[in-house]
PQR file of N, CA, C, O and H, with PARSE charges and radii, in Angstrom:
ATOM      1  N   UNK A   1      19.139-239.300-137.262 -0.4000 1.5000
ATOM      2  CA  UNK A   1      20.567-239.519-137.077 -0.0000 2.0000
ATOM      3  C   UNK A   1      20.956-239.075-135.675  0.5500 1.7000
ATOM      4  O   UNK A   1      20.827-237.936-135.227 -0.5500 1.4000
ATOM      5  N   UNK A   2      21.309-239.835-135.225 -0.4000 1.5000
ATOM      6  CA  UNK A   2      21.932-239.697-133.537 -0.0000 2.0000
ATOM      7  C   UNK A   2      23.503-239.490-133.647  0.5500 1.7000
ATOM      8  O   UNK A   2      24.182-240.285-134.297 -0.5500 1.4000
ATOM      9  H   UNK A   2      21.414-240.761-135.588  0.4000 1.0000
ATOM     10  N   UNK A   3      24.034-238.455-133.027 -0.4000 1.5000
ATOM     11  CA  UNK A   3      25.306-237.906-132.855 -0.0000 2.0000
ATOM     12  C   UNK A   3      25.885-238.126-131.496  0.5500 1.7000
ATOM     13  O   UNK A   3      25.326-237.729-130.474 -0.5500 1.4000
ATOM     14  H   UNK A   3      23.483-237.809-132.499  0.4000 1.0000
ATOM     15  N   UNK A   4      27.040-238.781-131.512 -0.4000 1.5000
ATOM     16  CA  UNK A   4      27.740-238.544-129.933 -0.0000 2.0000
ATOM     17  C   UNK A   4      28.730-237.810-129.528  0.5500 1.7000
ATOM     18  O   UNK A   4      29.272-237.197-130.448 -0.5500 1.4000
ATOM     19  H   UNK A   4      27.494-239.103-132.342  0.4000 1.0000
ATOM     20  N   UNK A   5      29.107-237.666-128.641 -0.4000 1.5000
ATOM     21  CA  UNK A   5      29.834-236.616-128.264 -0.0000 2.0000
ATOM     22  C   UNK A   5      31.379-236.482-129.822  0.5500 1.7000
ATOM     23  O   UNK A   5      31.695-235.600-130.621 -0.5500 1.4000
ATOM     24  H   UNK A   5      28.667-238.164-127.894  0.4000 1.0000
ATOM     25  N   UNK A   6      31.862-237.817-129.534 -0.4000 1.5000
ATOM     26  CA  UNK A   6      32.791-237.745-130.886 -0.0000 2.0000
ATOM     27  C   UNK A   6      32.545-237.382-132.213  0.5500 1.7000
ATOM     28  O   UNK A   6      33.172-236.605-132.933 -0.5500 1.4000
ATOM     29  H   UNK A   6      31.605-238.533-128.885  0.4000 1.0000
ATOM     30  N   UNK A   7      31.637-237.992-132.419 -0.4000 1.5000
ATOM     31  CA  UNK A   7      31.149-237.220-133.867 -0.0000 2.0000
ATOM     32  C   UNK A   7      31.148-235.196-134.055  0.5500 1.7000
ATOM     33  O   UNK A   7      31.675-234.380-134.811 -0.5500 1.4000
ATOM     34  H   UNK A   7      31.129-238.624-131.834  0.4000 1.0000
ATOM     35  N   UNK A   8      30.111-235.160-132.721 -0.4000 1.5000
ATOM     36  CA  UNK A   8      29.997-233.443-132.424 -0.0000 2.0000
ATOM     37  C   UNK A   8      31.607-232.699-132.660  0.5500 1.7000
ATOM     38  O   UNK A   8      31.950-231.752-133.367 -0.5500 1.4000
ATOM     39  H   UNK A   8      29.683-235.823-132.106  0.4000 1.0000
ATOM     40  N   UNK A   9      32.394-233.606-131.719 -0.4000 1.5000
ATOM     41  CA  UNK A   9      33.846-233.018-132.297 -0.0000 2.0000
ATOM     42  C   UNK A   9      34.232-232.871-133.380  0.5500 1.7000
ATOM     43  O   UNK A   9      34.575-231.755-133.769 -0.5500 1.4000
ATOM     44  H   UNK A   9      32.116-234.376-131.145  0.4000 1.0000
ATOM     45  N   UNK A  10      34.284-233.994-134.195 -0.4000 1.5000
ATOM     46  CA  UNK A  10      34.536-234.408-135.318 -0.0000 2.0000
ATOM     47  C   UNK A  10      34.420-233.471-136.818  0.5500 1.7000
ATOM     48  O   UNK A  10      35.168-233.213-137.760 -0.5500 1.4000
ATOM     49  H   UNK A  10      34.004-234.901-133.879  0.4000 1.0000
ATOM     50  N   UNK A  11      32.929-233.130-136.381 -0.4000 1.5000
ATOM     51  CA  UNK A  11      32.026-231.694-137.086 -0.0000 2.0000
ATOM     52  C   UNK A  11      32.989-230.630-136.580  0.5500 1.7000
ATOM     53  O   UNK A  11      33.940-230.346-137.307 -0.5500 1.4000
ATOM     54  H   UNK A  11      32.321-233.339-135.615  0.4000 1.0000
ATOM     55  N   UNK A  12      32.832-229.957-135.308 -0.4000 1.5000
ATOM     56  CA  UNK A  12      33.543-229.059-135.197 -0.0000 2.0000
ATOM     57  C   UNK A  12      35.124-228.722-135.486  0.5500 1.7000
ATOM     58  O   UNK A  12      35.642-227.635-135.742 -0.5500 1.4000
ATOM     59  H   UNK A  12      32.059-230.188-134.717  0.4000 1.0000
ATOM     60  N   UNK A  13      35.642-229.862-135.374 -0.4000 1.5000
ATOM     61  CA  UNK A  13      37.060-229.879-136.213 -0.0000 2.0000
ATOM     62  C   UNK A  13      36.929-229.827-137.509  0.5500 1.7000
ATOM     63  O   UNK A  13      37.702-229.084-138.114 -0.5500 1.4000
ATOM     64  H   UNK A  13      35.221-230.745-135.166  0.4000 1.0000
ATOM     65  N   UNK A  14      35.921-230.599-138.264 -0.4000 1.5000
ATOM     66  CA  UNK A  14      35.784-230.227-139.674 -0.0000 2.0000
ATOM     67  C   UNK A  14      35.782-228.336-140.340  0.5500 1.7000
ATOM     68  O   UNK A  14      36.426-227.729-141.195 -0.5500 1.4000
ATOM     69  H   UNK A  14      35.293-231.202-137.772  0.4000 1.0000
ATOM     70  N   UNK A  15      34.762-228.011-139.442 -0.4000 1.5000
ATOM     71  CA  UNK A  15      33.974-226.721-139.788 -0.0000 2.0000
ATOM     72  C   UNK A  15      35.026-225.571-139.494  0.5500 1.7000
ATOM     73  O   UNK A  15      34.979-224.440-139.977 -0.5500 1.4000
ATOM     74  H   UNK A  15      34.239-228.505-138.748  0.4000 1.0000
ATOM     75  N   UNK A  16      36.313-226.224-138.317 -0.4000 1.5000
ATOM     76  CA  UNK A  16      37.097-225.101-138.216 -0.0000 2.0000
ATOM     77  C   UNK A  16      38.305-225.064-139.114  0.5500 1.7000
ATOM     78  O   UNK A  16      38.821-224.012-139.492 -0.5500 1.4000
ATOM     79  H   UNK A  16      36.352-227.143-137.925  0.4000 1.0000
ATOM     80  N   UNK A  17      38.740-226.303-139.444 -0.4000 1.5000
ATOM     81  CA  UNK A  17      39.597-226.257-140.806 -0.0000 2.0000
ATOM     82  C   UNK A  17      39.678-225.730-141.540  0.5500 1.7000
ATOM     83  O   UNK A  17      40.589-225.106-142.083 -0.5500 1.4000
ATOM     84  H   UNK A  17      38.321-227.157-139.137  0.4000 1.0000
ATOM     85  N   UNK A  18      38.044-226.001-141.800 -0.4000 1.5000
ATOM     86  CA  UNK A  18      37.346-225.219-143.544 -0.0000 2.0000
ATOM     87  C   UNK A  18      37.500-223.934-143.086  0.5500 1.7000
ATOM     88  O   UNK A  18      38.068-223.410-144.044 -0.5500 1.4000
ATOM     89  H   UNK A  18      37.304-226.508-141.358  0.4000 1.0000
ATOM     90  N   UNK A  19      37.353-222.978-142.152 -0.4000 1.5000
ATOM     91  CA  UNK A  19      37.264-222.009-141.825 -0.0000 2.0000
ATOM     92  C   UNK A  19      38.733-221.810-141.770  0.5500 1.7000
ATOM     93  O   UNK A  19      38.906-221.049-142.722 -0.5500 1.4000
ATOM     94  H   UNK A  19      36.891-223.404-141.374  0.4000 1.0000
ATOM     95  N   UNK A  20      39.664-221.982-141.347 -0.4000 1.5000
ATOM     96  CA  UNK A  20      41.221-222.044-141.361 -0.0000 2.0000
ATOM     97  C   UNK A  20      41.517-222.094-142.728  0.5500 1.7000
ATOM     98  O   UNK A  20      42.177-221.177-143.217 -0.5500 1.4000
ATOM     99  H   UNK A  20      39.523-222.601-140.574  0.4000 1.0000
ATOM    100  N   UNK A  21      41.219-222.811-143.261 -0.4000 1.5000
ATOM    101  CA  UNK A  21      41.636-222.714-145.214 -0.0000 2.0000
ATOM    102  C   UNK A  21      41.128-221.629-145.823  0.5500 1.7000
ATOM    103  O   UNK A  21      41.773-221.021-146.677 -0.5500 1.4000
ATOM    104  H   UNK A  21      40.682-223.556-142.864  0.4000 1.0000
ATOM    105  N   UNK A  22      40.118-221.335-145.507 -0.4000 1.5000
ATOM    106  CA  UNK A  22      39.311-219.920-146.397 -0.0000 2.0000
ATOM    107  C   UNK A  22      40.087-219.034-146.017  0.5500 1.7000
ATOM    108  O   UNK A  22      40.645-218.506-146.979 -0.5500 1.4000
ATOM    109  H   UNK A  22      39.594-221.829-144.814  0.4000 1.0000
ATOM    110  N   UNK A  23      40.554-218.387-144.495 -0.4000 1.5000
ATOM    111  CA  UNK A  23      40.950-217.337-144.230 -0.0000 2.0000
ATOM    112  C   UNK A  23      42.401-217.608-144.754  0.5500 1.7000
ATOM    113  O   UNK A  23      42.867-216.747-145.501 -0.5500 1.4000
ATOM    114  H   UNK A  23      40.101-218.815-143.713  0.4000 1.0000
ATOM    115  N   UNK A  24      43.229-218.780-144.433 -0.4000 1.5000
ATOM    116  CA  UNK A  24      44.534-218.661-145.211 -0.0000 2.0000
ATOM    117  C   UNK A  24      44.641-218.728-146.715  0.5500 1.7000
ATOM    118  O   UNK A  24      45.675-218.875-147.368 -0.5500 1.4000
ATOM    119  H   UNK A  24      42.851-219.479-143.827  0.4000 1.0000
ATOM    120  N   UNK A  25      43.068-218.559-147.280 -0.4000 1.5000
ATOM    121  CA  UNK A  25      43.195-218.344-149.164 -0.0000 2.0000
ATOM    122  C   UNK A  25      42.965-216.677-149.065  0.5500 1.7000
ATOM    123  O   UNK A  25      43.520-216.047-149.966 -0.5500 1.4000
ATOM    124  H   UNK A  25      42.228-218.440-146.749  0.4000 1.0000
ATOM    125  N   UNK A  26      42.372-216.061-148.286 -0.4000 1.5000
ATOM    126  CA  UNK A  26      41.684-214.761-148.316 -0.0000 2.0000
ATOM    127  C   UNK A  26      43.223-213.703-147.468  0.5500 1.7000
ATOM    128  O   UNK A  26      43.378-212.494-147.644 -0.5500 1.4000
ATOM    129  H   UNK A  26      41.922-216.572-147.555  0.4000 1.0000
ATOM    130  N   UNK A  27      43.970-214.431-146.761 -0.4000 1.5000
ATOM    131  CA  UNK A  27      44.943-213.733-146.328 -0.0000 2.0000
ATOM    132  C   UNK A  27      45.859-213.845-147.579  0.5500 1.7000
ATOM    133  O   UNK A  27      46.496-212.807-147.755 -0.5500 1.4000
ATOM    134  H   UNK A  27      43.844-215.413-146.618  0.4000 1.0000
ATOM    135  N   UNK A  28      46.100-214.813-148.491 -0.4000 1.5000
ATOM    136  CA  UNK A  28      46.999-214.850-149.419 -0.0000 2.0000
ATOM    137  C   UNK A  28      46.786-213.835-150.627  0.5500 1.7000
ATOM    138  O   UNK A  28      47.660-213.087-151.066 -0.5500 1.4000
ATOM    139  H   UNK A  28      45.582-215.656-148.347  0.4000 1.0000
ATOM    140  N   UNK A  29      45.529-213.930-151.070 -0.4000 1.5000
ATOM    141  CA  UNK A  29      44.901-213.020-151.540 -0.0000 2.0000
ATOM    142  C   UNK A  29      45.167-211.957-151.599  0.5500 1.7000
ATOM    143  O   UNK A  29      45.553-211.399-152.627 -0.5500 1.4000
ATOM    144  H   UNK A  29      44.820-214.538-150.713  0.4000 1.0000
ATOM    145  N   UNK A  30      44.957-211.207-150.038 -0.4000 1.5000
ATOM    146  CA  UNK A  30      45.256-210.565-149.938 -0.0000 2.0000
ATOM    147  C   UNK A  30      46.843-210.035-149.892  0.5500 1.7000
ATOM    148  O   UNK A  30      47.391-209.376-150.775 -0.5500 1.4000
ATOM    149  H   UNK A  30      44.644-211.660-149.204  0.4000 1.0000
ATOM    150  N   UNK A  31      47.236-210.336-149.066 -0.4000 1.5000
ATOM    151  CA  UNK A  31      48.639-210.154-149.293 -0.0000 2.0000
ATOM    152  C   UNK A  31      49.159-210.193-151.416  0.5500 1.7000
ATOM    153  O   UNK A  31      49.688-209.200-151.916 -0.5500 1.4000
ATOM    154  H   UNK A  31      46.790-210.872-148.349  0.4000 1.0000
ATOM    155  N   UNK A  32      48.942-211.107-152.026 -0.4000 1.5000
ATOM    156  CA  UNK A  32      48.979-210.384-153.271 -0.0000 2.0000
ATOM    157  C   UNK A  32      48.501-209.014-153.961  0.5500 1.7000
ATOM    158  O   UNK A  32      49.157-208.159-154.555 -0.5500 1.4000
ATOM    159  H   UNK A  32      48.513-211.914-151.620  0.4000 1.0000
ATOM    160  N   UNK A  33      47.572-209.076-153.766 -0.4000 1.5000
ATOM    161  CA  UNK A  33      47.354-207.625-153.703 -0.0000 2.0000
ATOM    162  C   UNK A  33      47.675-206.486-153.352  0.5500 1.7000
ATOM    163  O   UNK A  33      47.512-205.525-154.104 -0.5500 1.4000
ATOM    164  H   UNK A  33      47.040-209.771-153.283  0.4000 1.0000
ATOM    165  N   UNK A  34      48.220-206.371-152.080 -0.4000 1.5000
ATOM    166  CA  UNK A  34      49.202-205.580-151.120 -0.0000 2.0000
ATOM    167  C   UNK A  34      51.042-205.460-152.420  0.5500 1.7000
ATOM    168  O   UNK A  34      51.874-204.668-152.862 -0.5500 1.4000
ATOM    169  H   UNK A  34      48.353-207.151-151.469  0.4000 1.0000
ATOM    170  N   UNK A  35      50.604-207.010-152.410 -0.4000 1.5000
ATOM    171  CA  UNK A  35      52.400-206.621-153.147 -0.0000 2.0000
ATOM    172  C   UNK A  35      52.018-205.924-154.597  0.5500 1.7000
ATOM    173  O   UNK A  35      52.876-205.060-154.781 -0.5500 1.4000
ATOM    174  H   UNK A  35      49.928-207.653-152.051  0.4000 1.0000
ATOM    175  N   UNK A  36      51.334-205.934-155.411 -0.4000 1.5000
ATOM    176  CA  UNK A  36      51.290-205.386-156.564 -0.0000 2.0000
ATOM    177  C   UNK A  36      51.405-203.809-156.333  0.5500 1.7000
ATOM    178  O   UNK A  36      52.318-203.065-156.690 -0.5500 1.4000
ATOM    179  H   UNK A  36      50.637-206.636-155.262  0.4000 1.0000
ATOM    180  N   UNK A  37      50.249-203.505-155.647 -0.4000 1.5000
ATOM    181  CA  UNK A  37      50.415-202.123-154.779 -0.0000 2.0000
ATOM    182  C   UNK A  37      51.763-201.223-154.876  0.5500 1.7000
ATOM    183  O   UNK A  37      52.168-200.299-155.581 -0.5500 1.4000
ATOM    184  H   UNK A  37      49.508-204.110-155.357  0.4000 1.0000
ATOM    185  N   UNK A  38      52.400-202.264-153.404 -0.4000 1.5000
ATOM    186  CA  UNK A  38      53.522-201.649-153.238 -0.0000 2.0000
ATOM    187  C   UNK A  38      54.576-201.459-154.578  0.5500 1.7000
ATOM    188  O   UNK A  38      55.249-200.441-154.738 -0.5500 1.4000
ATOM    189  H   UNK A  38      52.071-203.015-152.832  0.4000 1.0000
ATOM    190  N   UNK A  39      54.593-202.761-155.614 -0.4000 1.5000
ATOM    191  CA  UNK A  39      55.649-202.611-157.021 -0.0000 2.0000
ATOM    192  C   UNK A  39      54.671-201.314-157.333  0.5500 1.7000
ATOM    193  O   UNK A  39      55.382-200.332-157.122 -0.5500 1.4000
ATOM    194  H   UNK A  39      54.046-203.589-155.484  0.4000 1.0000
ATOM    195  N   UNK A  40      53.316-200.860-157.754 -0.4000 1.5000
ATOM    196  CA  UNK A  40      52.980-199.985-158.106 -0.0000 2.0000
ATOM    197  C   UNK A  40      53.309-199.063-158.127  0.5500 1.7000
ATOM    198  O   UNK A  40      53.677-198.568-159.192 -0.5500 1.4000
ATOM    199  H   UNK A  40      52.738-201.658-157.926  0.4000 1.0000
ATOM    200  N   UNK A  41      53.349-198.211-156.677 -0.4000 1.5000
ATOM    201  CA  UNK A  41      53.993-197.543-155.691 -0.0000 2.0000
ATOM    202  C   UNK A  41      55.689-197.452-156.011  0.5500 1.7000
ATOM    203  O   UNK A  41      56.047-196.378-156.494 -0.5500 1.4000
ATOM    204  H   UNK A  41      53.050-198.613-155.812  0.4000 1.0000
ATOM    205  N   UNK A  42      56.470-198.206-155.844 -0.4000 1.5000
ATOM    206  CA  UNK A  42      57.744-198.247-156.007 -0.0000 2.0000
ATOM    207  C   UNK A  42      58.066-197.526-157.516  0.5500 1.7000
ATOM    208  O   UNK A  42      58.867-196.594-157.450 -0.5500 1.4000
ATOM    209  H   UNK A  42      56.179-199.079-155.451  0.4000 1.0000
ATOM    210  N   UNK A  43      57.588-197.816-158.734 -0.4000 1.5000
ATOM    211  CA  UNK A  43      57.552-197.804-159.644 -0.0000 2.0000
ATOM    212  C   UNK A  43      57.315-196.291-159.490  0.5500 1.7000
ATOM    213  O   UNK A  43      58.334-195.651-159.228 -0.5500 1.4000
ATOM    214  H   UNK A  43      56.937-198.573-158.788  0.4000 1.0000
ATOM    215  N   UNK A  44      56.243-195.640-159.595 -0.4000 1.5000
ATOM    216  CA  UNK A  44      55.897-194.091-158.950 -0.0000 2.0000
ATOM    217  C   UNK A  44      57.066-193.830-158.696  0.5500 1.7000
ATOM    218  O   UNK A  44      57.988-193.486-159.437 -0.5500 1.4000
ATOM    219  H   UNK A  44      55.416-196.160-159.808  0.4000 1.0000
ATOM    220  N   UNK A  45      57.014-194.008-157.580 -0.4000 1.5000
ATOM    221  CA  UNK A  45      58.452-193.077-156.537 -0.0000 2.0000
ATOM    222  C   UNK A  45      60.034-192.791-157.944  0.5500 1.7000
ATOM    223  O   UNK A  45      60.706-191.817-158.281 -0.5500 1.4000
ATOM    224  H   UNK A  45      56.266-194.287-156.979  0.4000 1.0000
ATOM    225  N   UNK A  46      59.981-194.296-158.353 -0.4000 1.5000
ATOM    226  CA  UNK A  46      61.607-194.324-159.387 -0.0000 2.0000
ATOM    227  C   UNK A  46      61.356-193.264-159.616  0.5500 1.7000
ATOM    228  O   UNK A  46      62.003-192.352-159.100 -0.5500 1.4000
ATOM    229  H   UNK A  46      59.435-195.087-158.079  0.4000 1.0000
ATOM    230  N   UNK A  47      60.046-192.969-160.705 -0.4000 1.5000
ATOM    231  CA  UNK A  47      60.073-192.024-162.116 -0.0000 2.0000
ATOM    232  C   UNK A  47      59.922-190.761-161.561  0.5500 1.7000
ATOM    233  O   UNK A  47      60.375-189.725-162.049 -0.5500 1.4000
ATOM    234  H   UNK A  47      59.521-193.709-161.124  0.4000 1.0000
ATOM    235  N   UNK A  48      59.246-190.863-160.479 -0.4000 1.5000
ATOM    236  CA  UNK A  48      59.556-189.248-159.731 -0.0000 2.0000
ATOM    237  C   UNK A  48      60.837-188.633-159.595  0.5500 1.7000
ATOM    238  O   UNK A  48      61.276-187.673-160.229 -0.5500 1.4000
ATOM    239  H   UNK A  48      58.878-191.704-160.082  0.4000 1.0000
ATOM    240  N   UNK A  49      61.660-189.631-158.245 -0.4000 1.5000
ATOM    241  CA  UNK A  49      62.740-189.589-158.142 -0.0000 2.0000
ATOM    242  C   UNK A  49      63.582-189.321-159.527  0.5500 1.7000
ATOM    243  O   UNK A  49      64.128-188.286-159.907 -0.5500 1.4000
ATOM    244  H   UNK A  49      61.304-190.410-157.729  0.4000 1.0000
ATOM    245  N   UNK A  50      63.493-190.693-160.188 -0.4000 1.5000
ATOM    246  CA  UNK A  50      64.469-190.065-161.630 -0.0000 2.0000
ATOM    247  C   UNK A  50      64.138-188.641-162.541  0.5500 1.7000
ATOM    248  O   UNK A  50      64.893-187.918-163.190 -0.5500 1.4000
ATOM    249  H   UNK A  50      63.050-191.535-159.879  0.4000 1.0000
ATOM    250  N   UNK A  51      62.825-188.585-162.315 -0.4000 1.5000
ATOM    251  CA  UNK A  51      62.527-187.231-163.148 -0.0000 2.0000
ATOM    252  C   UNK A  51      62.993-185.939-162.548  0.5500 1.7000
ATOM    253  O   UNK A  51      63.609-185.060-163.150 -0.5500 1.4000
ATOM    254  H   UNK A  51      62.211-189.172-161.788  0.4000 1.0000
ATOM    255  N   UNK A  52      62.652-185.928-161.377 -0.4000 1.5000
ATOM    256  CA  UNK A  52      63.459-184.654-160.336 -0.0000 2.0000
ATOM    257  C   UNK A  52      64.744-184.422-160.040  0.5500 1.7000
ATOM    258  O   UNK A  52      65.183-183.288-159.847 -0.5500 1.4000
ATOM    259  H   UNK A  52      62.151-186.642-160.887  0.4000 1.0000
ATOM    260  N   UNK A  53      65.622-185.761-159.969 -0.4000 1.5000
ATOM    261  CA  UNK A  53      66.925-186.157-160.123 -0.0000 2.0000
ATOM    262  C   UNK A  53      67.376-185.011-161.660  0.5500 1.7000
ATOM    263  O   UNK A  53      68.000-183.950-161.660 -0.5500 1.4000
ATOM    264  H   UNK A  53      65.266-186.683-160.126  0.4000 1.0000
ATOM    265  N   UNK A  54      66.713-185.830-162.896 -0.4000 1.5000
ATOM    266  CA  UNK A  54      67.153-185.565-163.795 -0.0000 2.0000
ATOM    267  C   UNK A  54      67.412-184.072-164.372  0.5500 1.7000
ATOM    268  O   UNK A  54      68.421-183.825-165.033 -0.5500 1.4000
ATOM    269  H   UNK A  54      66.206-186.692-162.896  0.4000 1.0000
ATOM    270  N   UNK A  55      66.179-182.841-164.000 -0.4000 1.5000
ATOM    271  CA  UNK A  55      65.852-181.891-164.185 -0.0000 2.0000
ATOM    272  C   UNK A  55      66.574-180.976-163.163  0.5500 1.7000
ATOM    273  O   UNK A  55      66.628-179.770-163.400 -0.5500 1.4000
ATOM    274  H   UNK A  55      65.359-183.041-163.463  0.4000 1.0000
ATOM    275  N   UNK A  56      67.320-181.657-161.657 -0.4000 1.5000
ATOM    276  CA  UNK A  56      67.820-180.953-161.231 -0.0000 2.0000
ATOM    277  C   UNK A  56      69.477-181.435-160.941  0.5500 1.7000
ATOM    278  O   UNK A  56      69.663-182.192-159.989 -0.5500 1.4000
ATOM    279  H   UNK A  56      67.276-182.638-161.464  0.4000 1.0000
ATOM    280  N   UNK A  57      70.423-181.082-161.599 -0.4000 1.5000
ATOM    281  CA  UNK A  57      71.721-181.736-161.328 -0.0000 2.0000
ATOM    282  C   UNK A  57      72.231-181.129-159.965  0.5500 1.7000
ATOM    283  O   UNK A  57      72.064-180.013-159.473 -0.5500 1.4000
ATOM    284  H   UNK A  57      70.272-180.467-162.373  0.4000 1.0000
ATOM    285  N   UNK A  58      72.941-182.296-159.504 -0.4000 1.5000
ATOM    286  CA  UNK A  58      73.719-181.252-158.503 -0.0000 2.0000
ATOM    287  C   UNK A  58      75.083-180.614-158.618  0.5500 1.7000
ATOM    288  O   UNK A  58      75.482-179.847-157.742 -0.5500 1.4000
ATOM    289  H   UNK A  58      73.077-183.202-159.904  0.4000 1.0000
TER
END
């Protein structure tokens, strides 16, 4: 199989797409993950907050 210069592009535009889609599935990913976290986190803080709140009036 003989390749010419267009084709060679052609590949390399392919290969960087695919590479552009993976990292924007692996950034999404991620970023979900990050947000569960943080509700995690948030969630923490309330029951702290409300529990220390509660036990200490002002």
């Amino acid at each position: 199989m003989i390749m010419d210069a267009q084709d060679i592009i052609e590949l390399i535009e392919y290969f960087r797409n695919l590479q552009n889609n993976e990292m924007k599935f692996e950034i999404e990913e991620l970023q979900g993950y990050i947000d569960i976290r943080f509700e995690e986190l948030y969630d923490k803080l309330t029951e702290y907050i409300d529990f220390n709140h509660s036990n200490h009036p002002l």
